[in-house]
Tab-separated table of N, CA and C in Angstrom:
chain	number	residue	atom	x	y	z
A	19	UNK	N	-9.352	-49.575	-63.529
A	19	UNK	CA	-8.358	-48.987	-62.653
A	19	UNK	C	-7.891	-47.638	-63.189
A	20	UNK	N	-7.793	-47.503	-64.516
A	20	UNK	CA	-7.390	-46.223	-65.094
A	20	UNK	C	-8.424	-45.139	-64.800
A	21	UNK	N	-9.698	-45.492	-64.856
A	21	UNK	CA	-10.756	-44.528	-64.542
A	21	UNK	C	-10.662	-44.122	-63.078
A	22	UNK	N	-10.436	-45.092	-62.197
A	22	UNK	CA	-10.301	-44.788	-60.773
A	22	UNK	C	-9.121	-43.844	-60.544
A	23	UNK	N	-8.023	-44.072	-61.281
A	23	UNK	CA	-6.853	-43.206	-61.150
A	23	UNK	C	-7.169	-41.800	-61.649
A	24	UNK	N	-7.796	-41.708	-62.818
A	24	UNK	CA	-8.126	-40.400	-63.401
A	24	UNK	C	-9.079	-39.613	-62.510
A	25	UNK	N	-9.980	-40.302	-61.854
A	25	UNK	CA	-10.969	-39.652	-60.987
A	25	UNK	C	-10.454	-39.473	-59.556
A	26	UNK	N	-9.220	-39.888	-59.295
A	26	UNK	CA	-8.636	-39.843	-57.945
A	26	UNK	C	-9.513	-40.564	-56.936
A	27	UNK	N	-10.090	-41.679	-57.378
A	27	UNK	CA	-10.931	-42.466	-56.479
A	27	UNK	C	-10.086	-43.001	-55.332
A	28	UNK	N	-10.680	-43.081	-54.180
A	28	UNK	CA	-9.986	-43.578	-53.011
A	28	UNK	C	-10.331	-45.045	-52.806
A	29	UNK	N	-9.417	-45.800	-52.206
A	29	UNK	CA	-9.686	-47.222	-52.009
A	29	UNK	C	-10.892	-47.472	-51.127
A	30	UNK	N	-11.209	-46.508	-50.276
A	30	UNK	CA	-12.339	-46.691	-49.374
A	30	UNK	C	-13.656	-46.264	-50.005
A	31	UNK	N	-13.603	-45.666	-51.221
A	31	UNK	CA	-14.853	-45.340	-51.893
A	31	UNK	C	-15.618	-46.638	-52.084
A	32	UNK	N	-16.804	-46.668	-51.573
A	32	UNK	CA	-17.568	-47.911	-51.631
A	32	UNK	C	-18.077	-48.167	-53.047
A	33	UNK	N	-17.613	-49.250	-53.606
A	33	UNK	CA	-18.081	-49.691	-54.903
A	33	UNK	C	-19.223	-50.660	-54.666
A	34	UNK	N	-20.147	-50.698	-55.608
A	34	UNK	CA	-21.200	-51.691	-55.453
A	34	UNK	C	-20.583	-53.079	-55.607
A	35	UNK	N	-21.284	-54.085	-55.148
A	35	UNK	CA	-20.757	-55.450	-55.101
A	35	UNK	C	-20.317	-55.944	-56.478
A	36	UNK	N	-21.084	-55.609	-57.518
A	36	UNK	CA	-20.748	-56.054	-58.863
A	36	UNK	C	-19.430	-55.435	-59.331
A	37	UNK	N	-19.223	-54.130	-59.125
A	37	UNK	CA	-17.972	-53.455	-59.529
A	37	UNK	C	-16.782	-53.999	-58.731
A	38	UNK	N	-16.980	-54.173	-57.433
A	38	UNK	CA	-15.895	-54.707	-56.595
A	38	UNK	C	-15.500	-56.096	-57.082
A	39	UNK	N	-16.480	-56.932	-57.380
A	39	UNK	CA	-16.212	-58.287	-57.864
A	39	UNK	C	-15.498	-58.237	-59.220
A	40	UNK	N	-15.931	-57.337	-60.096
A	40	UNK	CA	-15.310	-57.190	-61.413
A	40	UNK	C	-13.836	-56.765	-61.287
A	41	UNK	N	-13.576	-55.754	-60.461
A	41	UNK	CA	-12.204	-55.289	-60.267
A	41	UNK	C	-11.335	-56.345	-59.583
A	42	UNK	N	-11.897	-57.028	-58.614
A	42	UNK	CA	-11.158	-58.091	-57.934
A	42	UNK	C	-10.772	-59.173	-58.924
A	43	UNK	N	-11.687	-59.547	-59.805
A	43	UNK	CA	-11.395	-60.552	-60.830
A	43	UNK	C	-10.297	-60.096	-61.773
A	44	UNK	N	-10.343	-58.828	-62.161
A	44	UNK	CA	-9.324	-58.278	-63.061
A	44	UNK	C	-7.949	-58.306	-62.388
A	45	UNK	N	-7.890	-57.825	-61.157
A	45	UNK	CA	-6.616	-57.782	-60.439
A	45	UNK	C	-6.070	-59.193	-60.235
A	46	UNK	N	-6.931	-60.136	-59.882
A	46	UNK	CA	-6.490	-61.533	-59.708
A	46	UNK	C	-5.952	-62.104	-61.023
A	47	UNK	N	-6.642	-61.800	-62.124
A	47	UNK	CA	-6.194	-62.298	-63.431
A	47	UNK	C	-4.815	-61.747	-63.777
A	48	UNK	N	-4.614	-60.456	-63.561
A	48	UNK	CA	-3.301	-59.859	-63.845
A	48	UNK	C	-2.241	-60.507	-62.957
A	49	UNK	N	-2.564	-60.653	-61.680
A	49	UNK	CA	-1.585	-61.170	-60.719
A	49	UNK	C	-1.245	-62.636	-60.944
A	50	UNK	N	-2.188	-63.424	-61.462
A	50	UNK	CA	-1.933	-64.860	-61.600
A	50	UNK	C	-1.593	-65.291	-63.024
A	51	UNK	N	-2.048	-64.547	-64.022
A	51	UNK	CA	-1.853	-64.992	-65.397
A	51	UNK	C	-0.730	-64.274	-66.138
A	52	UNK	N	-0.347	-63.116	-65.651
A	52	UNK	CA	0.718	-62.367	-66.320
A	52	UNK	C	1.956	-62.376	-65.448
A	53	UNK	N	3.087	-62.701	-66.027
A	53	UNK	CA	4.306	-62.574	-65.221
A	53	UNK	C	4.567	-61.099	-64.956
A	54	UNK	N	5.110	-60.821	-63.812
A	54	UNK	CA	5.417	-59.439	-63.461
A	54	UNK	C	6.391	-58.883	-64.491
A	55	UNK	N	6.078	-57.724	-65.071
A	55	UNK	CA	6.976	-57.169	-66.082
A	55	UNK	C	8.263	-56.649	-65.464
A	56	UNK	N	8.248	-56.412	-64.163
A	56	UNK	CA	9.469	-56.069	-63.439
A	56	UNK	C	9.777	-57.258	-62.520
A	57	UNK	N	10.831	-57.998	-62.818
A	57	UNK	CA	11.169	-59.151	-61.976
A	57	UNK	C	11.455	-58.716	-60.538
A	58	UNK	N	11.169	-59.590	-59.591
A	58	UNK	CA	11.393	-59.277	-58.183
A	58	UNK	C	12.834	-58.820	-57.940
A	59	UNK	N	13.775	-59.418	-58.658
A	59	UNK	CA	15.180	-59.082	-58.463
A	59	UNK	C	15.509	-57.652	-58.907
A	60	UNK	N	14.574	-56.986	-59.618
A	60	UNK	CA	14.827	-55.631	-60.106
A	60	UNK	C	13.945	-54.565	-59.446
A	61	UNK	N	13.164	-54.950	-58.450
A	61	UNK	CA	12.316	-53.978	-57.754
A	61	UNK	C	13.163	-52.863	-57.156
A	62	UNK	N	14.361	-53.207	-56.711
A	62	UNK	CA	15.240	-52.188	-56.124
A	62	UNK	C	15.647	-51.113	-57.128
A	63	UNK	N	15.494	-51.386	-58.417
A	63	UNK	CA	15.801	-50.384	-59.451
A	63	UNK	C	14.603	-49.494	-59.761
A	64	UNK	N	13.406	-49.948	-59.418
A	64	UNK	CA	12.173	-49.227	-59.739
A	64	UNK	C	11.728	-48.310	-58.607
A	65	UNK	N	11.891	-48.759	-57.368
A	65	UNK	CA	11.359	-47.998	-56.234
A	65	UNK	C	12.027	-46.646	-55.984
A	66	UNK	N	13.357	-46.505	-56.127
A	66	UNK	CA	13.929	-45.177	-55.844
A	66	UNK	C	13.278	-44.078	-56.676
A	67	UNK	N	12.954	-42.987	-55.989
A	67	UNK	CA	12.359	-41.797	-56.595
A	67	UNK	C	10.988	-42.069	-57.234
A	68	UNK	N	10.258	-43.045	-56.705
A	68	UNK	CA	8.923	-43.349	-57.244
A	68	UNK	C	7.843	-42.995	-56.228
A	69	UNK	N	6.618	-42.831	-56.722
A	69	UNK	CA	5.455	-42.499	-55.894
A	69	UNK	C	4.352	-43.505	-56.220
A	70	UNK	N	3.674	-43.984	-55.176
A	70	UNK	CA	2.589	-44.951	-55.344
A	70	UNK	C	1.411	-44.526	-54.489
A	71	UNK	N	0.202	-44.821	-54.964
A	71	UNK	CA	-1.020	-44.517	-54.214
A	71	UNK	C	-1.898	-45.759	-54.220
A	72	UNK	N	-2.410	-46.134	-53.048
A	72	UNK	CA	-3.332	-47.263	-52.970
A	72	UNK	C	-4.620	-46.873	-53.680
A	73	UNK	N	-4.924	-47.587	-54.754
A	73	UNK	CA	-6.096	-47.249	-55.562
A	73	UNK	C	-7.265	-48.188	-55.319
A	74	UNK	N	-6.976	-49.428	-54.953
A	74	UNK	CA	-8.033	-50.412	-54.803
A	74	UNK	C	-7.521	-51.542	-53.927
A	75	UNK	N	-8.409	-52.107	-53.149
A	75	UNK	CA	-8.091	-53.314	-52.397
A	75	UNK	C	-9.282	-54.254	-52.471
A	76	UNK	N	-8.982	-55.516	-52.695
A	76	UNK	CA	-10.060	-56.510	-52.702
A	76	UNK	C	-10.423	-56.911	-51.272
A	77	UNK	N	-9.624	-56.459	-50.308
A	77	UNK	CA	-9.877	-56.761	-48.899
A	77	UNK	C	-10.804	-55.704	-48.308
A	78	UNK	N	-12.066	-56.023	-48.193
A	78	UNK	CA	-13.071	-55.069	-47.713
A	78	UNK	C	-12.791	-54.631	-46.276
A	79	UNK	N	-12.176	-55.497	-45.459
A	79	UNK	CA	-11.900	-55.106	-44.075
A	79	UNK	C	-10.838	-54.007	-44.035
A	80	UNK	N	-9.873	-54.033	-44.948
A	80	UNK	CA	-8.861	-52.965	-44.993
A	80	UNK	C	-9.510	-51.646	-45.355
A	81	UNK	N	-10.473	-51.689	-46.244
A	81	UNK	CA	-11.141	-50.457	-46.666
A	81	UNK	C	-12.007	-49.895	-45.558
A	82	UNK	N	-12.572	-50.756	-44.761
A	82	UNK	CA	-13.415	-50.300	-43.664
A	82	UNK	C	-12.618	-49.564	-42.592
A	83	UNK	N	-11.307	-49.848	-42.494
A	83	UNK	CA	-10.468	-49.212	-41.494
A	83	UNK	C	-9.989	-47.832	-41.927
A	84	UNK	N	-10.067	-47.527	-43.217
A	84	UNK	CA	-9.616	-46.223	-43.716
A	84	UNK	C	-10.770	-45.237	-43.739
A	85	UNK	N	-10.539	-44.019	-43.284
A	85	UNK	CA	-11.590	-43.002	-43.453
A	85	UNK	C	-11.848	-42.786	-44.940
A	86	UNK	N	-13.066	-42.478	-45.314
A	86	UNK	CA	-13.411	-42.327	-46.734
A	86	UNK	C	-12.691	-41.152	-47.379
A	87	UNK	N	-12.140	-40.262	-46.596
A	87	UNK	CA	-11.456	-39.087	-47.128
A	87	UNK	C	-9.941	-39.199	-46.950
A	88	UNK	N	-9.418	-40.432	-46.965
A	88	UNK	CA	-7.987	-40.642	-46.772
A	88	UNK	C	-7.386	-41.440	-47.927
A	89	UNK	N	-6.160	-41.130	-48.248
A	89	UNK	CA	-5.369	-41.840	-49.249
A	89	UNK	C	-4.134	-42.419	-48.575
A	90	UNK	N	-3.733	-43.611	-49.002
A	90	UNK	CA	-2.465	-44.181	-48.572
A	90	UNK	C	-1.471	-43.922	-49.699
A	91	UNK	N	-0.344	-43.306	-49.357
A	91	UNK	CA	0.662	-42.973	-50.370
A	91	UNK	C	2.045	-43.400	-49.897
A	92	UNK	N	2.802	-43.928	-50.852
A	92	UNK	CA	4.191	-44.306	-50.607
A	92	UNK	C	5.065	-43.438	-51.496
A	93	UNK	N	6.099	-42.865	-50.914
A	93	UNK	CA	7.006	-42.002	-51.654
A	93	UNK	C	8.435	-42.405	-51.307
A	94	UNK	N	9.132	-42.969	-52.291
A	94	UNK	CA	10.482	-43.472	-52.072
A	94	UNK	C	11.514	-42.407	-52.424
A	95	UNK	N	12.540	-42.279	-51.573
A	95	UNK	CA	13.612	-41.317	-51.812
A	95	UNK	C	14.428	-41.723	-53.042
A	96	UNK	N	15.309	-40.816	-53.461
A	96	UNK	CA	16.141	-41.036	-54.640
A	96	UNK	C	17.085	-42.220	-54.454
A	97	UNK	N	17.637	-42.665	-55.555
A	97	UNK	CA	18.555	-43.804	-55.555
A	97	UNK	C	19.698	-43.577	-54.573
A	98	UNK	N	20.113	-44.656	-53.936
A	98	UNK	CA	21.184	-44.575	-52.954
A	98	UNK	C	20.662	-44.477	-51.533
A	99	UNK	N	19.366	-44.194	-51.400
A	99	UNK	CA	18.743	-44.093	-50.080
A	99	UNK	C	17.828	-45.289	-49.871
A	100	UNK	N	17.673	-45.686	-48.637
A	100	UNK	CA	16.709	-46.740	-48.309
A	100	UNK	C	15.612	-46.163	-47.419
A	101	UNK	N	15.303	-44.884	-47.644
A	101	UNK	CA	14.270	-44.211	-46.862
A	101	UNK	C	13.070	-43.891	-47.747
A	102	UNK	N	11.919	-43.791	-47.105
A	102	UNK	CA	10.666	-43.507	-47.802
A	102	UNK	C	9.670	-42.918	-46.817
A	103	UNK	N	8.583	-42.376	-47.362
A	103	UNK	CA	7.475	-41.897	-46.544
A	103	UNK	C	6.267	-42.788	-46.802
A	104	UNK	N	5.691	-43.286	-45.732
A	104	UNK	CA	4.465	-44.082	-45.782
A	104	UNK	C	3.414	-43.186	-45.149
A	105	UNK	N	2.531	-42.625	-45.973
A	105	UNK	CA	1.650	-41.558	-45.486
A	105	UNK	C	0.171	-41.881	-45.613
A	106	UNK	N	-0.573	-41.349	-44.693
A	106	UNK	CA	-2.026	-41.329	-44.754
A	106	UNK	C	-2.384	-39.855	-44.958
A	107	UNK	N	-2.871	-39.515	-46.150
A	107	UNK	CA	-3.163	-38.133	-46.513
A	107	UNK	C	-4.670	-37.936	-46.504
A	108	UNK	N	-5.122	-36.919	-45.784
A	108	UNK	CA	-6.545	-36.647	-45.662
A	108	UNK	C	-6.959	-35.595	-46.679
A	109	UNK	N	-7.966	-35.891	-47.496
A	109	UNK	CA	-8.448	-34.921	-48.486
A	109	UNK	C	-9.358	-33.892	-47.827
A	110	UNK	N	-9.886	-34.217	-46.670
A	110	UNK	CA	-10.627	-33.260	-45.833
A	110	UNK	C	-9.856	-33.182	-44.522
A	111	UNK	N	-9.654	-31.988	-44.030
A	111	UNK	CA	-8.945	-31.873	-42.761
A	111	UNK	C	-9.797	-32.456	-41.647
A	112	UNK	N	-9.169	-33.258	-40.830
A	112	UNK	CA	-9.835	-33.897	-39.716
A	112	UNK	C	-9.261	-33.279	-38.441
A	113	UNK	N	-10.005	-32.355	-37.840
A	113	UNK	CA	-9.532	-31.634	-36.669
A	113	UNK	C	-8.177	-30.979	-36.945
A	114	UNK	N	-8.014	-30.433	-38.160
A	114	UNK	CA	-6.784	-29.759	-38.535
A	114	UNK	C	-5.700	-30.674	-39.071
A	115	UNK	N	-5.937	-31.975	-39.047
A	115	UNK	CA	-4.933	-32.943	-39.495
A	115	UNK	C	-5.017	-33.139	-41.006
A	116	UNK	N	-3.925	-32.861	-41.700
A	116	UNK	CA	-3.879	-33.035	-43.146
A	116	UNK	C	-3.153	-34.313	-43.539
A	117	UNK	N	-2.128	-34.692	-42.764
A	117	UNK	CA	-1.349	-35.874	-43.112
A	117	UNK	C	-0.732	-36.491	-41.868
A	118	UNK	N	-0.708	-37.815	-41.851
A	118	UNK	CA	0.015	-38.585	-40.852
A	118	UNK	C	1.103	-39.322	-41.627
A	119	UNK	N	2.354	-39.094	-41.257
A	119	UNK	CA	3.463	-39.624	-42.035
A	119	UNK	C	4.374	-40.498	-41.177
A	120	UNK	N	4.751	-41.626	-41.738
A	120	UNK	CA	5.743	-42.487	-41.098
A	120	UNK	C	6.994	-42.464	-41.966
A	121	UNK	N	7.985	-41.705	-41.532
A	121	UNK	CA	9.279	-41.721	-42.213
A	121	UNK	C	9.852	-43.094	-41.928
A	122	UNK	N	10.182	-43.818	-42.979
A	122	UNK	CA	10.502	-45.229	-42.820
A	122	UNK	C	11.747	-45.613	-43.600
A	123	UNK	N	12.418	-46.631	-43.102
A	123	UNK	CA	13.459	-47.272	-43.895
A	123	UNK	C	12.768	-48.454	-44.574
A	124	UNK	N	13.359	-48.928	-45.646
A	124	UNK	CA	12.757	-50.092	-46.296
A	124	UNK	C	13.828	-51.064	-46.751
A	125	UNK	N	13.420	-52.326	-46.819
A	125	UNK	CA	14.290	-53.408	-47.270
A	125	UNK	C	13.523	-54.215	-48.303
A	126	UNK	N	14.217	-54.648	-49.322
A	126	UNK	CA	13.606	-55.437	-50.393
A	126	UNK	C	14.236	-56.816	-50.396
A	127	UNK	N	13.397	-57.851	-50.461
A	127	UNK	CA	13.892	-59.206	-50.642
A	127	UNK	C	13.790	-59.522	-52.133
A	128	UNK	N	14.915	-59.571	-52.851
A	128	UNK	CA	14.870	-59.781	-54.297
A	128	UNK	C	14.440	-61.192	-54.701
A	129	UNK	N	14.380	-62.094	-53.752
A	129	UNK	CA	13.967	-63.464	-54.054
A	129	UNK	C	12.450	-63.593	-54.205
A	130	UNK	N	11.704	-62.870	-53.347
A	130	UNK	CA	10.245	-63.038	-53.352
A	130	UNK	C	9.473	-61.727	-53.542
A	131	UNK	N	10.169	-60.610	-53.724
A	131	UNK	CA	9.505	-59.342	-53.983
A	131	UNK	C	8.920	-58.663	-52.764
A	132	UNK	N	9.202	-59.170	-51.570
A	132	UNK	CA	8.670	-58.530	-50.364
A	132	UNK	C	9.420	-57.240	-50.071
A	133	UNK	N	8.646	-56.198	-49.749
A	133	UNK	CA	9.212	-54.910	-49.364
A	133	UNK	C	8.741	-54.640	-47.939
A	134	UNK	N	9.677	-54.514	-47.029
A	134	UNK	CA	9.345	-54.249	-45.630
A	134	UNK	C	9.650	-52.789	-45.320
A	135	UNK	N	8.630	-52.061	-44.871
A	135	UNK	CA	8.751	-50.642	-44.514
A	135	UNK	C	8.734	-50.547	-42.989
A	136	UNK	N	9.829	-50.056	-42.425
A	136	UNK	CA	9.985	-49.997	-40.967
A	136	UNK	C	9.844	-48.547	-40.518
A	137	UNK	N	8.823	-48.289	-39.697
A	137	UNK	CA	8.548	-46.928	-39.239
A	137	UNK	C	9.684	-46.427	-38.347
A	138	UNK	N	10.259	-45.283	-38.715
A	138	UNK	CA	11.356	-44.691	-37.951
A	138	UNK	C	10.893	-43.465	-37.167
A	139	UNK	N	10.138	-42.579	-37.827
A	139	UNK	CA	9.691	-41.336	-37.183
A	139	UNK	C	8.268	-41.033	-37.645
A	140	UNK	N	7.374	-40.836	-36.701
A	140	UNK	CA	5.982	-40.522	-37.012
A	140	UNK	C	5.773	-39.027	-36.809
A	141	UNK	N	5.178	-38.382	-37.821
A	141	UNK	CA	4.909	-36.950	-37.707
A	141	UNK	C	3.598	-36.615	-38.408
A	142	UNK	N	3.155	-35.380	-38.210
A	142	UNK	CA	1.897	-34.947	-38.816
A	142	UNK	C	2.058	-33.599	-39.490
A	143	UNK	N	1.104	-33.299	-40.346
A	143	UNK	CA	0.917	-31.962	-40.908
A	143	UNK	C	-0.380	-31.495	-40.258
A	144	UNK	N	-0.275	-30.631	-39.268
A	144	UNK	CA	-1.404	-30.226	-38.450
A	144	UNK	C	-1.578	-28.716	-38.528
A	145	UNK	N	-2.749	-28.262	-38.927
A	145	UNK	CA	-3.049	-26.837	-39.076
A	145	UNK	C	-2.020	-26.128	-39.960
A	146	UNK	N	-1.519	-26.842	-40.989
A	146	UNK	CA	-0.566	-26.254	-41.924
A	146	UNK	C	0.879	-26.272	-41.439
A	147	UNK	N	1.109	-26.717	-40.219
A	147	UNK	CA	2.472	-26.816	-39.698
A	147	UNK	C	2.938	-28.246	-39.951
A	148	UNK	N	4.035	-28.371	-40.688
A	148	UNK	CA	4.496	-29.694	-41.108
A	148	UNK	C	5.525	-30.282	-40.162
A	149	UNK	N	5.579	-31.603	-40.184
A	149	UNK	CA	6.592	-32.380	-39.473
A	149	UNK	C	6.520	-32.225	-37.957
A	150	UNK	N	5.303	-32.204	-37.430
A	150	UNK	CA	5.114	-32.136	-35.980
A	150	UNK	C	5.176	-33.560	-35.437
A	151	UNK	N	6.084	-33.800	-34.513
A	151	UNK	CA	6.171	-35.112	-33.873
A	151	UNK	C	4.912	-35.374	-33.067
A	152	UNK	N	4.487	-36.612	-33.059
A	152	UNK	CA	3.242	-36.953	-32.381
A	152	UNK	C	3.523	-38.006	-31.321
A	153	UNK	N	3.317	-37.637	-30.075
A	153	UNK	CA	3.590	-38.544	-28.968
A	153	UNK	C	2.792	-39.824	-29.010
A	154	UNK	N	1.490	-39.715	-29.230
A	154	UNK	CA	0.627	-40.901	-29.185
A	154	UNK	C	0.989	-41.916	-30.257
A	155	UNK	N	1.434	-41.431	-31.419
A	155	UNK	CA	1.781	-42.348	-32.495
A	155	UNK	C	3.234	-42.811	-32.404
A	156	UNK	N	3.984	-42.262	-31.460
A	156	UNK	CA	5.381	-42.651	-31.273
A	156	UNK	C	5.534	-44.134	-30.987
A	157	UNK	N	4.484	-44.741	-30.437
A	157	UNK	CA	4.554	-46.175	-30.134
A	157	UNK	C	4.643	-47.015	-31.410
A	158	UNK	N	4.398	-46.394	-32.575
A	158	UNK	CA	4.489	-47.125	-33.836
A	158	UNK	C	5.932	-47.266	-34.313
A	159	UNK	N	6.848	-46.484	-33.751
A	159	UNK	CA	8.240	-46.542	-34.174
A	159	UNK	C	8.769	-47.968	-34.022
A	160	UNK	N	9.436	-48.423	-35.069
A	160	UNK	CA	9.986	-49.782	-35.062
A	160	UNK	C	9.030	-50.821	-35.614
A	161	UNK	N	7.756	-50.487	-35.676
A	161	UNK	CA	6.803	-51.425	-36.290
A	161	UNK	C	6.981	-51.368	-37.794
A	162	UNK	N	6.418	-52.324	-38.472
A	162	UNK	CA	6.621	-52.372	-39.913
A	162	UNK	C	5.382	-52.885	-40.628
A	163	UNK	N	5.371	-52.640	-41.909
A	163	UNK	CA	4.359	-53.187	-42.795
A	163	UNK	C	5.120	-53.892	-43.910
A	164	UNK	N	4.613	-55.041	-44.333
A	164	UNK	CA	5.263	-55.802	-45.394
A	164	UNK	C	4.363	-55.834	-46.614
A	165	UNK	N	4.922	-55.454	-47.743
A	165	UNK	CA	4.206	-55.490	-49.018
A	165	UNK	C	4.679	-56.736	-49.751
A	166	UNK	N	3.765	-57.678	-49.958
A	166	UNK	CA	4.092	-58.945	-50.613
A	166	UNK	C	3.751	-58.823	-52.100
A	167	UNK	N	4.735	-58.448	-52.881
A	167	UNK	CA	4.535	-58.177	-54.303
A	167	UNK	C	4.220	-59.464	-55.066
A	168	UNK	N	3.174	-59.398	-55.899
A	168	UNK	CA	2.902	-60.493	-56.834
A	168	UNK	C	3.006	-60.019	-58.281
A	169	UNK	N	2.857	-58.708	-58.490
A	169	UNK	CA	2.975	-58.150	-59.835
A	169	UNK	C	3.385	-56.688	-59.733
A	170	UNK	N	4.280	-56.280	-60.645
A	170	UNK	CA	4.669	-54.871	-60.675
A	170	UNK	C	5.036	-54.497	-62.109
A	171	UNK	N	4.534	-53.345	-62.540
A	171	UNK	CA	5.020	-52.712	-63.761
A	171	UNK	C	5.230	-51.245	-63.395
A	172	UNK	N	5.395	-50.374	-64.347
A	172	UNK	CA	5.696	-48.984	-63.988
A	172	UNK	C	4.478	-48.203	-63.500
A	173	UNK	N	3.277	-48.772	-63.642
A	173	UNK	CA	2.059	-48.072	-63.218
A	173	UNK	C	1.288	-48.806	-62.129
A	174	UNK	N	1.464	-50.104	-62.024
A	174	UNK	CA	0.639	-50.896	-61.121
A	174	UNK	C	1.536	-51.795	-60.268
A	175	UNK	N	1.209	-51.836	-58.977
A	175	UNK	CA	1.933	-52.677	-58.021
A	175	UNK	C	0.862	-53.466	-57.282
A	176	UNK	N	0.839	-54.758	-57.485
A	176	UNK	CA	-0.185	-55.610	-56.870
A	176	UNK	C	0.484	-56.453	-55.787
A	177	UNK	N	-0.142	-56.433	-54.621
A	177	UNK	CA	0.363	-57.235	-53.508
A	177	UNK	C	-0.680	-58.262	-53.105
A	178	UNK	N	-0.230	-59.236	-52.360
A	178	UNK	CA	-1.164	-60.199	-51.784
A	178	UNK	C	-1.068	-60.088	-50.273
A	179	UNK	N	-2.087	-60.573	-49.628
A	179	UNK	CA	-2.087	-60.539	-48.174
A	179	UNK	C	-3.181	-61.447	-47.654
A	180	UNK	N	-3.368	-61.427	-46.360
A	180	UNK	CA	-4.403	-62.232	-45.725
A	180	UNK	C	-5.265	-61.344	-44.853
A	181	UNK	N	-6.570	-61.514	-44.982
A	181	UNK	CA	-7.521	-60.768	-44.166
A	181	UNK	C	-7.568	-61.316	-42.755
A	182	UNK	N	-8.338	-60.662	-41.890
A	182	UNK	CA	-8.432	-61.087	-40.486
A	182	UNK	C	-8.930	-62.526	-40.327
A	183	UNK	N	-9.715	-62.989	-41.319
A	183	UNK	CA	-10.226	-64.361	-41.233
A	183	UNK	C	-9.264	-65.374	-41.865
A	184	UNK	N	-8.091	-64.903	-42.329
A	184	UNK	CA	-7.101	-65.796	-42.927
A	184	UNK	C	-7.226	-65.964	-44.433
A	185	UNK	N	-8.308	-65.436	-45.013
A	185	UNK	CA	-8.487	-65.597	-46.464
A	185	UNK	C	-7.513	-64.695	-47.209
A	186	UNK	N	-7.004	-65.212	-48.335
A	186	UNK	CA	-6.044	-64.440	-49.120
A	186	UNK	C	-6.751	-63.418	-49.987
A	187	UNK	N	-6.171	-62.244	-50.098
A	187	UNK	CA	-6.675	-61.223	-51.006
A	187	UNK	C	-5.550	-60.796	-51.917
């Protein structure tokens, strides 16, 4: 994972089956055998003013939905705020599109580590002009994504979820 971070590898970069299996095993071992170094009840102290980037997913279907030149990034506002940016950043401009951003509020459940990000305003960085409201993506307002935390330290945040077939990742 450190090499992937240093190389700015994207989660959609196709790894061969052996590497994917190796990384999946490592992530599962960390998530199941090590207690989270940041207890769920203290996630609210870690997230303010922090930045996270999706580096790897064991869910191959999630990776198939992301363009190979896109990064998922979370950027939490400073302490005292419950706002954040949930962004899809394109490393290659796609028809002038550099970033799709969901300005979001978030809520943390300190009992189970779930972080719910609720989309408030959808905007883009298009042809170098930032914060352009996008009509077509406006239908996403009010929708949310839930991050089910199983492990967190100051460098790694591991979540669990279920794929389209119901299998846990």
